[in-house]
Coordinates of C-alpha atoms in Angstrom, one line a residue:
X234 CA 129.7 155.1 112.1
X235 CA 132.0 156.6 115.1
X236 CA 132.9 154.6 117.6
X237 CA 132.6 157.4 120.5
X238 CA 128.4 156.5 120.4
X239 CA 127.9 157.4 124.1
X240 CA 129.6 158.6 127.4
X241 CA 127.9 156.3 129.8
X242 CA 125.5 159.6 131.0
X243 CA 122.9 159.3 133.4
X244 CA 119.4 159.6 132.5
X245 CA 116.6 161.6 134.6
X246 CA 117.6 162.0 137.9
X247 CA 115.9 163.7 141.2
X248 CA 117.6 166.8 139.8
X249 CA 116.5 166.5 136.6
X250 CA 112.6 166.5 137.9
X251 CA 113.0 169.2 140.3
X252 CA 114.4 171.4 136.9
X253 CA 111.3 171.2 134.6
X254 CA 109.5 174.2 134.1
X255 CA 106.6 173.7 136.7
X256 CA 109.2 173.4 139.4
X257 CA 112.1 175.4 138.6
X258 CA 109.6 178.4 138.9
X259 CA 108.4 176.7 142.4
X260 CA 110.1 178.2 145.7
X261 CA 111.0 174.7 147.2
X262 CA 113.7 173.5 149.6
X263 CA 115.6 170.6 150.2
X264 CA 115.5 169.5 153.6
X265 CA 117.9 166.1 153.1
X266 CA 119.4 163.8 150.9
X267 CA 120.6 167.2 148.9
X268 CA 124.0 164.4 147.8
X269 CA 121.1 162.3 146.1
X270 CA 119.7 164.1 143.8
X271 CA 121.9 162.4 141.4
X272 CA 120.0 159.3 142.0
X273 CA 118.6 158.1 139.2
X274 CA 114.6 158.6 138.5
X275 CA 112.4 155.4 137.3
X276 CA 109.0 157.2 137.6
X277 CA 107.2 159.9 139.3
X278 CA 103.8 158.9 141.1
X279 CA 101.4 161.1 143.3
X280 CA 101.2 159.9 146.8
X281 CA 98.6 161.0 149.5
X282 CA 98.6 157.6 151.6
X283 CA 100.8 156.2 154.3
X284 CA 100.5 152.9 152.6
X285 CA 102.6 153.2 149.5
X286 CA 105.6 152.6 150.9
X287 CA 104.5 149.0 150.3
X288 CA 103.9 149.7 146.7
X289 CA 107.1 150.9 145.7
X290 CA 109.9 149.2 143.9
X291 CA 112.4 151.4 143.8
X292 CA 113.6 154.7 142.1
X293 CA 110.1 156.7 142.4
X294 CA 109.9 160.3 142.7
X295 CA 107.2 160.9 145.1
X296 CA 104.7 164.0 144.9
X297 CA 102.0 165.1 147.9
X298 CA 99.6 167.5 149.4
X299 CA 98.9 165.2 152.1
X300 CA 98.3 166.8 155.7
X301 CA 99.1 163.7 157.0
X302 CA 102.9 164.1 155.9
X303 CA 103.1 167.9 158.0
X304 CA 101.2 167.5 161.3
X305 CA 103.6 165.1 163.8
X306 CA 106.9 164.1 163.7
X307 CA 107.4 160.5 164.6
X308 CA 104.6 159.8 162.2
X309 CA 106.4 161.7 159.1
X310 CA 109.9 160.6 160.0
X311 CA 108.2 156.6 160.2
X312 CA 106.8 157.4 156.9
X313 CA 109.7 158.9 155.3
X314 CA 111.9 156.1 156.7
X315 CA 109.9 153.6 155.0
X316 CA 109.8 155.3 151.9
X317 CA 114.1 155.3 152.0
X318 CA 114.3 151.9 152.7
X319 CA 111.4 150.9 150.0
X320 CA 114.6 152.8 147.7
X321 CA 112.7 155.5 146.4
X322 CA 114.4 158.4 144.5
X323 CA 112.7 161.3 146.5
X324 CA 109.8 162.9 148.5
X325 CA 108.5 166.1 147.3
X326 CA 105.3 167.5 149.4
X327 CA 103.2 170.7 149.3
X328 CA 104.0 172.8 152.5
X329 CA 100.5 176.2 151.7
X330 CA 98.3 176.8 154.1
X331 CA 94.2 176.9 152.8
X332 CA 95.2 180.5 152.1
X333 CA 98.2 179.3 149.8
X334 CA 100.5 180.7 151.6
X335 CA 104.1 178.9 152.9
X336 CA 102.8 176.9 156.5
X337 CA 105.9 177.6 158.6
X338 CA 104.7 175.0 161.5
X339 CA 104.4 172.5 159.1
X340 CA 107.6 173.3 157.4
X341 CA 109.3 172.5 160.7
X342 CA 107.4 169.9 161.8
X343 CA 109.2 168.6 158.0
X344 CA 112.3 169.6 158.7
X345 CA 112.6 167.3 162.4
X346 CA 111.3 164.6 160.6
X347 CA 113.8 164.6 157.9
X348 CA 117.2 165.2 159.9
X349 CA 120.0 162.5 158.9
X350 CA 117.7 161.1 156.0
X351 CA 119.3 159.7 153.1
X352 CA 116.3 160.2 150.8
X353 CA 115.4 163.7 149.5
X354 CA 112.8 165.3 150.9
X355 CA 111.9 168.1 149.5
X356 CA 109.3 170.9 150.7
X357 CA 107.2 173.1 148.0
X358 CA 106.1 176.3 149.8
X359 CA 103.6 177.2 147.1
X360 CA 101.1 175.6 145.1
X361 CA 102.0 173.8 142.2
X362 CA 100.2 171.5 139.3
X363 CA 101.2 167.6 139.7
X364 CA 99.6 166.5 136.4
X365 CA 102.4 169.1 135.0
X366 CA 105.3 167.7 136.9
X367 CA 103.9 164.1 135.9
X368 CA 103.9 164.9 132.2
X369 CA 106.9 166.4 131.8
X370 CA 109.2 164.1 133.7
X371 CA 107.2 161.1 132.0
X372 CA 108.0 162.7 128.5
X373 CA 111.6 162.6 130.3
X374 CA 111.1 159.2 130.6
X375 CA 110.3 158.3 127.7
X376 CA 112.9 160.1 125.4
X377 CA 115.5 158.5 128.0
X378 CA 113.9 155.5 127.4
X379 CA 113.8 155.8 122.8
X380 CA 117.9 157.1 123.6
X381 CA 118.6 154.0 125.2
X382 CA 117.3 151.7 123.1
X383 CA 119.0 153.6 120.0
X384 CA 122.4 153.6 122.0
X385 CA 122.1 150.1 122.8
X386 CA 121.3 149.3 119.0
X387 CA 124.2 151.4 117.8
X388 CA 126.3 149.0 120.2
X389 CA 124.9 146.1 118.9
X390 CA 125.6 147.3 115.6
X391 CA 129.1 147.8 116.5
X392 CA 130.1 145.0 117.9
X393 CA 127.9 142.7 115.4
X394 CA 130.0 144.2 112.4
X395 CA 133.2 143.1 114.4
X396 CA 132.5 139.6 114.8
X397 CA 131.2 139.4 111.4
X398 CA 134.5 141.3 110.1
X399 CA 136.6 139.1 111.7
X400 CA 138.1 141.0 114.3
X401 CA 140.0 139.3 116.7
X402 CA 140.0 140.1 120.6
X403 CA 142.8 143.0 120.7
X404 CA 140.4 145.3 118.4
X405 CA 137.4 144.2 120.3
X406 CA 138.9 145.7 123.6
X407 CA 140.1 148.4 121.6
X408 CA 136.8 149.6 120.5
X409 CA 135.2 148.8 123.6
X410 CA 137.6 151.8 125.5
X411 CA 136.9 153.8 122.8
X412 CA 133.0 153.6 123.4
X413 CA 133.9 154.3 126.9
X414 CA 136.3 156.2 127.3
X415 CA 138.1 154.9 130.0
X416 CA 140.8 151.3 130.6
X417 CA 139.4 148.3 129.1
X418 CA 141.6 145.1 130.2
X419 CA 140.9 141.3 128.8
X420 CA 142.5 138.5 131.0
X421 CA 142.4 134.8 131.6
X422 CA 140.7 133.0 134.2
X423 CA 144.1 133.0 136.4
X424 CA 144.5 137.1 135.6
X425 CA 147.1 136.8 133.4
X426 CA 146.4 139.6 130.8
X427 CA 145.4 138.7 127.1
X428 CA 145.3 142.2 125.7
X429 CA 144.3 145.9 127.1
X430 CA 144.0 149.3 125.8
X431 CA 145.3 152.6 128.8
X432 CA 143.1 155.0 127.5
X433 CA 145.6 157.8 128.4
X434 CA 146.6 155.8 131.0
X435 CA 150.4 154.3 131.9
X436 CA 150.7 150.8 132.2
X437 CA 151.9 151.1 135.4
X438 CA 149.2 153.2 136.5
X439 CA 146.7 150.5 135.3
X440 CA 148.2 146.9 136.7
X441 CA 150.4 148.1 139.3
X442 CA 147.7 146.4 141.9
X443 CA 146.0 144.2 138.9
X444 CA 143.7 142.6 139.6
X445 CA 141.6 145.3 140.5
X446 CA 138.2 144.2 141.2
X447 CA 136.1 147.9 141.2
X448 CA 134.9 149.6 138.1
X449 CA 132.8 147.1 135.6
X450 CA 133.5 143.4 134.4
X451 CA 131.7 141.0 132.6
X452 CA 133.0 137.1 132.0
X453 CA 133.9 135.7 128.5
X454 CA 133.3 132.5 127.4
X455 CA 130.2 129.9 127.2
X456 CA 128.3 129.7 130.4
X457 CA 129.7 126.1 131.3
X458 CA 133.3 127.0 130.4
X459 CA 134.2 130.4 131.1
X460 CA 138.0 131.6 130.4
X461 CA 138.2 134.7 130.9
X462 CA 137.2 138.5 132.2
X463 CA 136.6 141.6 130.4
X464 CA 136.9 144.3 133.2
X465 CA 136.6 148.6 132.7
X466 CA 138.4 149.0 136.2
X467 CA 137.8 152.6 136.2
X468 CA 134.5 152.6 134.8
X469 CA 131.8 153.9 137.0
X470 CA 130.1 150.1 138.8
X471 CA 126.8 151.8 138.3
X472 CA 126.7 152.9 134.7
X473 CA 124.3 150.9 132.8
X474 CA 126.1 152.1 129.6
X475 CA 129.2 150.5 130.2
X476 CA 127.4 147.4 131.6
X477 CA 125.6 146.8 127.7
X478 CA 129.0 147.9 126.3
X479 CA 130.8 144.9 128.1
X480 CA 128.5 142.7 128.0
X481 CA 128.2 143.3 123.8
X482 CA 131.9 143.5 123.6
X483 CA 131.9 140.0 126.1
X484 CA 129.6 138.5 123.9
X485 CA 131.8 139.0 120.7
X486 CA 134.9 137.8 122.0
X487 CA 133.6 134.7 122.6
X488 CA 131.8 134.4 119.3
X489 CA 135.3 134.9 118.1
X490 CA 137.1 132.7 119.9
X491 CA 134.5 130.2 119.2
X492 CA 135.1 130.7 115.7
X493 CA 138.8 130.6 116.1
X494 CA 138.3 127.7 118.1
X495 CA 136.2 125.6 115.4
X496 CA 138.6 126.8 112.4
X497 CA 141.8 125.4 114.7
X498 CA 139.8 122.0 115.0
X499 CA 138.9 121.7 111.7
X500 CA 142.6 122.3 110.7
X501 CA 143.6 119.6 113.4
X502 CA 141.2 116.9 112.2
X503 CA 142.2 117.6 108.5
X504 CA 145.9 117.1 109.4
X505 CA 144.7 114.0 111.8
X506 CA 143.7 112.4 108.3
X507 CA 146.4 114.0 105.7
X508 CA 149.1 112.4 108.2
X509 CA 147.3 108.9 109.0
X510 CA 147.0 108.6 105.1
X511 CA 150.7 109.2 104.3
X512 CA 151.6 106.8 107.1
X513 CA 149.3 103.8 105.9
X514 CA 151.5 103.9 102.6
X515 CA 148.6 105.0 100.1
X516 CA 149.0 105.4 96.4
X517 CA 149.1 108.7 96.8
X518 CA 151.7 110.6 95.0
X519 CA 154.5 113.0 95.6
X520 CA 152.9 116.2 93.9
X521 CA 149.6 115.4 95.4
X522 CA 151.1 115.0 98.7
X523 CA 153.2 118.3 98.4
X524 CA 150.4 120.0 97.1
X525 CA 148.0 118.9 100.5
X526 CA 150.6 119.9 103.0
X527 CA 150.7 123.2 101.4
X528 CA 146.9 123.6 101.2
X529 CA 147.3 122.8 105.5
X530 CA 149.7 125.5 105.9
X531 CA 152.9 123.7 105.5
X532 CA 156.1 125.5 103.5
X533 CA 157.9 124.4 100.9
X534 CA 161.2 122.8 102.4
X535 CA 164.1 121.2 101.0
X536 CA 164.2 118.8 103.7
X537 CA 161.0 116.7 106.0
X538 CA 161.1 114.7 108.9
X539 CA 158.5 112.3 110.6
X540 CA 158.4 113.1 114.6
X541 CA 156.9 111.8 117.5
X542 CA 156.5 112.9 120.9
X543 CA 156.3 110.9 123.7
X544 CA 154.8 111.8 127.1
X545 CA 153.1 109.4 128.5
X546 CA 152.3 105.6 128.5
X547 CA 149.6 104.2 126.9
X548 CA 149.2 102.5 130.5
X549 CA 148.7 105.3 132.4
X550 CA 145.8 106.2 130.0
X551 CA 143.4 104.5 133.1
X552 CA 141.8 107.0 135.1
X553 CA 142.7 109.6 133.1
X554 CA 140.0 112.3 132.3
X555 CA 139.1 112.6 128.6
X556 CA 138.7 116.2 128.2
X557 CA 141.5 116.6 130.4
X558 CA 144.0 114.5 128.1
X559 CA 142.6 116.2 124.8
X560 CA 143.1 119.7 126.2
X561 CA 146.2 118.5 127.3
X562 CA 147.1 116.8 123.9
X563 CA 146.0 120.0 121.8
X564 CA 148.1 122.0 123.9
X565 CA 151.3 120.1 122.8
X566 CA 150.0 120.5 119.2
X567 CA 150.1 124.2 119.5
X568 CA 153.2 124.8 121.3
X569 CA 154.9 122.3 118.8
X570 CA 153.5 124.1 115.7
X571 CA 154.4 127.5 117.3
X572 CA 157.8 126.3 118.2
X573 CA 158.7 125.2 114.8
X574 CA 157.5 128.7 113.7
X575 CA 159.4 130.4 116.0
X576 CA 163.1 128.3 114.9
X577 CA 162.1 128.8 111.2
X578 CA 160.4 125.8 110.6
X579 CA 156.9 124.4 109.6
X580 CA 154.8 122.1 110.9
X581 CA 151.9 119.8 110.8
X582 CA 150.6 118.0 113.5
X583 CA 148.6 115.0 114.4
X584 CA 147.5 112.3 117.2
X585 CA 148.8 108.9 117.2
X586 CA 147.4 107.2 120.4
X587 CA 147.6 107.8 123.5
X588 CA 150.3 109.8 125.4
X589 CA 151.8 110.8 121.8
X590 CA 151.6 113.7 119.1
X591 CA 153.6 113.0 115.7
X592 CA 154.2 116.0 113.3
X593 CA 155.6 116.2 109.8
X594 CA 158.2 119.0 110.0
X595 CA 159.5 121.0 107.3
X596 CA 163.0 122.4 107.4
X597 CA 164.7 125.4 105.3
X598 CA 167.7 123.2 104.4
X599 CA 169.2 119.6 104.4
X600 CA 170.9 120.4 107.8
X601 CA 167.9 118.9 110.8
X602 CA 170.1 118.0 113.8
X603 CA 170.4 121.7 115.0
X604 CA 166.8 122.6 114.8
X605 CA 166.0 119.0 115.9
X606 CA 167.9 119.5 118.9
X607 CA 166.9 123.1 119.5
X608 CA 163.0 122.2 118.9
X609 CA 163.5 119.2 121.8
X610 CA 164.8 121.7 124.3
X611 CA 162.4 124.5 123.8
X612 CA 159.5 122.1 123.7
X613 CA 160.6 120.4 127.3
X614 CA 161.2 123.7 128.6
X615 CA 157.3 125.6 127.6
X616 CA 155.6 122.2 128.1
X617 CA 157.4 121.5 131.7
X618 CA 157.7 118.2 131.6
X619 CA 159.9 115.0 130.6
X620 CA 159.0 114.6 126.5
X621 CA 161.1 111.6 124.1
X622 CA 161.5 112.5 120.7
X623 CA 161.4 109.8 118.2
X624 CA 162.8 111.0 114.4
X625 CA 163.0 109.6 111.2
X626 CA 165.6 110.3 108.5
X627 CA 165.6 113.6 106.9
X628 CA 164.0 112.9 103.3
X629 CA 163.4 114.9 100.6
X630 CA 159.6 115.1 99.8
X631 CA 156.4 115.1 101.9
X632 CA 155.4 111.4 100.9
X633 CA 159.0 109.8 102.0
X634 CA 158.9 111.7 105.2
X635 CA 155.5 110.8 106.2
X636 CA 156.0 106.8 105.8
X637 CA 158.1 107.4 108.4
X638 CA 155.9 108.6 111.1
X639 CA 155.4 104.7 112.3
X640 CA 159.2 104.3 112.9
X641 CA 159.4 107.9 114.4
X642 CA 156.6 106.5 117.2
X643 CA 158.5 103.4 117.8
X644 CA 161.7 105.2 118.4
X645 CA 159.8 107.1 120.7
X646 CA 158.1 104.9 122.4
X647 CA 161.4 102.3 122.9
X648 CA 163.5 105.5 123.6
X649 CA 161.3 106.4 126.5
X650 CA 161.5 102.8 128.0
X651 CA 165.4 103.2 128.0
X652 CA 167.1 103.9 131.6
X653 CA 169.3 106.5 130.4
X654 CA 168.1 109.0 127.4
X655 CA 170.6 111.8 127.2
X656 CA 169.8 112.7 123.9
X657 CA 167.4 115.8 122.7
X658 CA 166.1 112.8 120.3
X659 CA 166.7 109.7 119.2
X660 CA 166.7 107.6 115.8
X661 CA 166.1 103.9 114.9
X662 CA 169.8 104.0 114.7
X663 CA 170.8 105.5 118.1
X664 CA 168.6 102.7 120.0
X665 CA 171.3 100.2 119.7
X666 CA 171.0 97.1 122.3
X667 CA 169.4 99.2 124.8
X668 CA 166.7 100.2 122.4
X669 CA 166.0 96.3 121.8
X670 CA 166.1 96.0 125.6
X671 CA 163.6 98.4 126.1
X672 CA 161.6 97.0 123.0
X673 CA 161.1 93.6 124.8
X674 CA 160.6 94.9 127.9
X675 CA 157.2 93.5 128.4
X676 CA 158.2 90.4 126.3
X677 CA 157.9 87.5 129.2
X678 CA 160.7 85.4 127.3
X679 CA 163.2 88.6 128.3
X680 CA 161.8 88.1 131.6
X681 CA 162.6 84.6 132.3
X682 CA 166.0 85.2 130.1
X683 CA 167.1 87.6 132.4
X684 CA 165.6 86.4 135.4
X685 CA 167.4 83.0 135.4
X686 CA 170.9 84.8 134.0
X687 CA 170.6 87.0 137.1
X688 CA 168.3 84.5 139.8
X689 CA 171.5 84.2 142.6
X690 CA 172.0 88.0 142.2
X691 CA 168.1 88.9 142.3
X692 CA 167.5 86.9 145.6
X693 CA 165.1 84.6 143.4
X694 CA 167.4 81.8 143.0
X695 CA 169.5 78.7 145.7
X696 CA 170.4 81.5 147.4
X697 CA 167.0 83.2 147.7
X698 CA 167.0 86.4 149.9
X699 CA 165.0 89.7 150.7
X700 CA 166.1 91.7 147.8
X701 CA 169.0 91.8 145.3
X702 CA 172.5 92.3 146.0
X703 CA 172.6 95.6 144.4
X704 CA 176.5 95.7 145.1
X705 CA 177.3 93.0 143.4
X706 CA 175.2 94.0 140.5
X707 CA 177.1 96.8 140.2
X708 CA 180.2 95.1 140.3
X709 CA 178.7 92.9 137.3
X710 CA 177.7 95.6 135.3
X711 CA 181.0 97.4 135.3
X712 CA 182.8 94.0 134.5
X713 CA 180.9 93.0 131.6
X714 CA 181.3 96.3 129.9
X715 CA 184.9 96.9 130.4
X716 CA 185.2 93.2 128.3
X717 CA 186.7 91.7 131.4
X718 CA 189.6 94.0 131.5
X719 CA 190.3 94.1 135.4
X720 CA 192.9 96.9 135.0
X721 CA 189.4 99.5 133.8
X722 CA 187.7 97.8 136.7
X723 CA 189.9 98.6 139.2
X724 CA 190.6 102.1 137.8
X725 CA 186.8 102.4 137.6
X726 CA 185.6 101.3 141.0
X727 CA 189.0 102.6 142.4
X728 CA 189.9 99.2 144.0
X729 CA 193.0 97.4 143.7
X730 CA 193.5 94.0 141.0
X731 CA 193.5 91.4 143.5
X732 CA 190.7 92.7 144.8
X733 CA 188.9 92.9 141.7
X734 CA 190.3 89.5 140.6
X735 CA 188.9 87.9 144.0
X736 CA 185.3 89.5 143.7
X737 CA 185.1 88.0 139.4
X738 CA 185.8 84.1 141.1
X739 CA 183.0 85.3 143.7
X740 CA 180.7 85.9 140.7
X741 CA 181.3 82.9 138.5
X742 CA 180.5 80.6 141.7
X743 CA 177.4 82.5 142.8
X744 CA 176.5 82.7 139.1
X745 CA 177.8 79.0 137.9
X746 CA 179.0 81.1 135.0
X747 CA 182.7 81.8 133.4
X748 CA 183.0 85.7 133.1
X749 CA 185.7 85.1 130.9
X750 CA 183.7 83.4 128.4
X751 CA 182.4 86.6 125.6
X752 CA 179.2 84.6 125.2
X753 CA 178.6 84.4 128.8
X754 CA 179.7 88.2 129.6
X755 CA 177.5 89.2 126.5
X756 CA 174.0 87.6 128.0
X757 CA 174.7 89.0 131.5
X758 CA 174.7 92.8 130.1
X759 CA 171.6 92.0 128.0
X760 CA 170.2 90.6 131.4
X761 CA 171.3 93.8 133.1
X762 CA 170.3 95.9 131.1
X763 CA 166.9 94.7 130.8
X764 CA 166.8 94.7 134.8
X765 CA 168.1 98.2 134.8
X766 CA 164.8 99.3 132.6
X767 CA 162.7 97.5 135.0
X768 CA 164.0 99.3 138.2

């Protein structure tokens, strides 16, 4: 079947009534409304009444002989005003005398009554057979009526046999300007445009003042969670044609992203499993685990690595919307899989708990630190936002790399906790004593460790005060790491020796401590460092 199934016409209109045979031959005139007669037609009725008015409901074609409508003005113009603002399409009345002949003094009396009128009015100055005119343009009607329902079946058809096919959203729009000749433009909720087809058009023609809101536009999605707008800009805002033709091709974009939608979840929760199963150290084997990651979508590679992502706490889970977190979650999922695409690489992904995503990811050779590194920056960049990457060793099968996943989280999750991460990501290895620090930080034996190492320092000890002596912590810090050596201090702080020398004997009395005792110097850092991840 073509595509091109209709143009969007419009049916019978006033000038399609006034052109059947038993008019056409009829002198008539048209006193107003002569830019209406395009108006579209819903049926014709004989009136001979002042009260129909009341009857109407809009888009009649009015016939009468009645005198009343020909013998004063106010009382016709009153008439004929109700009759435009009850919407009807036109007003056709029988201006013959008893003699049938045209009745000039009524024809005027018409003519005052209809001056500046938006309806039609139109003034037959012969005799003529309404039952005729009735038939016909109800045969009109009716064949309008069969066409319609044939066109909107042959768009039905159309747009069933796309969603069924498969089609995704870019061929959907493109059929849907085809059908209509005319722009068709898909877009997001925040107008951001998802695909279009110009028609003829240039694009900068089309969206060089997008959003345009005239023409025709339906929304896409469910009801409850709409996502988008498909809008014929150009299209004319009352053609009932393009109206079904949106609303079909609407209606099928969302069937397919709904389908789309439920083949992605599917995939996620089957990955969900496949990577909690090779984590929990199952008897699975290495061919069977190879052959499942394939079946997911994942490549053979000649070297895997266990990651985790971490974004957020598991504290700051409180308050936190559910919906919100998984559409936020699945939204990491995707850009991760798609960045991994984009550098070469594959990926599967899965949740963990909250605030982190871990992902088995395959790479074309043994070399991972480029990509790694590469895949941490692109990631922080499309997501916008601080992300810790945790990473276990490269290995050289699916089932090694995935009993990793647990120490890829904990490097995470320790790596995010440290005060200064300058990595893109971090092993077990590159954790060192700041990783441990960060490890215990919510261990209340670090607390009281470093707490009582640092009490004079803090304000919490003898010499208790309003808050730490952050210069002197400094100091401290500087000291311990340089081993002592008061030559790297003073270049370091850019002070002089004795100076340096006098603040250490400061120290060691406020702290009741020897800094040049290794032991000593060695639980101060891990003190500091510990207070350093807390503030």
């Amino acid at each position: 079947m073509s595509p091109q199934i209709g143009t969007g016409r419009e049916g019978v209109t006033v000038r399609t009534v006034l052109s059947v045979p038993e008019l056409e031959q009829t002198q008539l005139r048209v006193l107003s409304g002569e830019d209406r007669l395009d108006a579209a037609v819903r049926w014709v009725h004989i009136a001979e009444t002042e009260d129909v008015a009341s009857l109407l409901e809009g888009g009649e074609f009015l016939l009468s002989s009645g005198p009343a409508f020909r013998l004063n003005v106010d009382r016709t113009r009153a008439f004929l005003l109700r009759l435009e603002k009850a919407g009807a399409a036109a007003f056709a009345v029988e201006i013959v005398t008893e003699d049938d002949e045209p009745d000039a003094a009524s024809l005027e009396v018409l003519r005052a009554a209809s001056v500046g009128l938006q309806i039609p009015v139109i003034a037959l100055t012969e005799r003529v057979r309404f039952a005729r005119i009735t038939q016909a343009a109800h045969r009109l009607l009716i064949a309008e009526h069969l066409e319609w329902i044939e066109r909107t079946r042959e768009v039905h058809e159309v747009f069933t046999e796309l969603s069924i096919g498969g089609a995704d959203e870019a061929k959907i729009v493109e059929t849907t300007s085809d059908l209509l000749n005319t722009p068709v433009v898909l877009e997001d909720a925040a107008h951001r445009i998802l695909s279009f087809e110009l028609c003829d058009m240039t694009e900068a023609e089309l969206f060089d003042e997008w959003p345009l809101h005239s023409g025709r536009a339906v929304p896409v999605g469910m009801k409850q969670n709409r996502w988008g707008r498909l809008a014929a800009p150009f299209a004319d805002p009352t053609d009932r044609y393009a109206a079904e033709v949106l609303e079909r091709a609407g209606q099928a974009i969302t069937l397919v992203r709904m389908a789309t939608q439920h083949q992605r979840d599917l995939l996620l929760n089957a990955t969900d499993r496949f990577l909690g199963e090779l984590s929990t150290h199952t008897q699975m084997t290495d061919q069977v685990a190879a052959l499942r990651s394939q079946r997911y979508g994942m490549s053979r590679s000649a070297a895997y690595a266990a990651v985790a992502l971490h974004t957020a706490d598991v504290s700051d889970a409180a308050g936190v919307d559910l919906s919100d977190y998984q559409l936020e979650e699945r939204r990491v999922r995707s850009e991760l899989i798609a960045v991994s695409r984009s550098l070469g690489l594959s990926a599967l992904t899965g949740t963990w708990r909250y605030g982190t995503v871990v992902a088995l990811v395959g790479f074309p050779t043994d070399e991972v630190d480029a990509p790694l590194s590469e895949l941490s920056r692109t990631l922080s960049v499309n997501l916008n936002r601080s992300i810790t990457i945790g990473v276990g060793p490269a290995r050289g099968g699916v089932l090694a790399a995935g009993r990793d996943l647990e120490t890829a989280v904990e490097t995470a999750r320790i790596a995010a906790g440290m005060s200064v991460r300058e990595r893109p990501f971090y092993r077990f290895a590159d954790l060192r004593l700041s990783g441990l620090i960060a490890g215990l930080a919510d261990d209340a034996r670090m607390r009281v460790f470093a707490e009582s190492e640092l009490a004079p320092l803090l304000g919490t000890g003898a010499e208790a005060s309003s808050a730490p002596d952050h210069a002197a912590l400094d100091f401290l810090q500087t000291y311990v790491l340089a081993a002592g050596n008061k030559t790297e201090v003073a270049t370091k702080l850019g002070i002089s020796r004795p100076v340096v020398y006098d603040r250490a004997r400061r120290l060691e009395k406020r702290l009741g401590v020897s800094l040049a005792d290794a032991e000593s110097r060695a639980a101060l850092l891990m003190a500091l460092l510990w207070w350093r991840s807390q503030n």
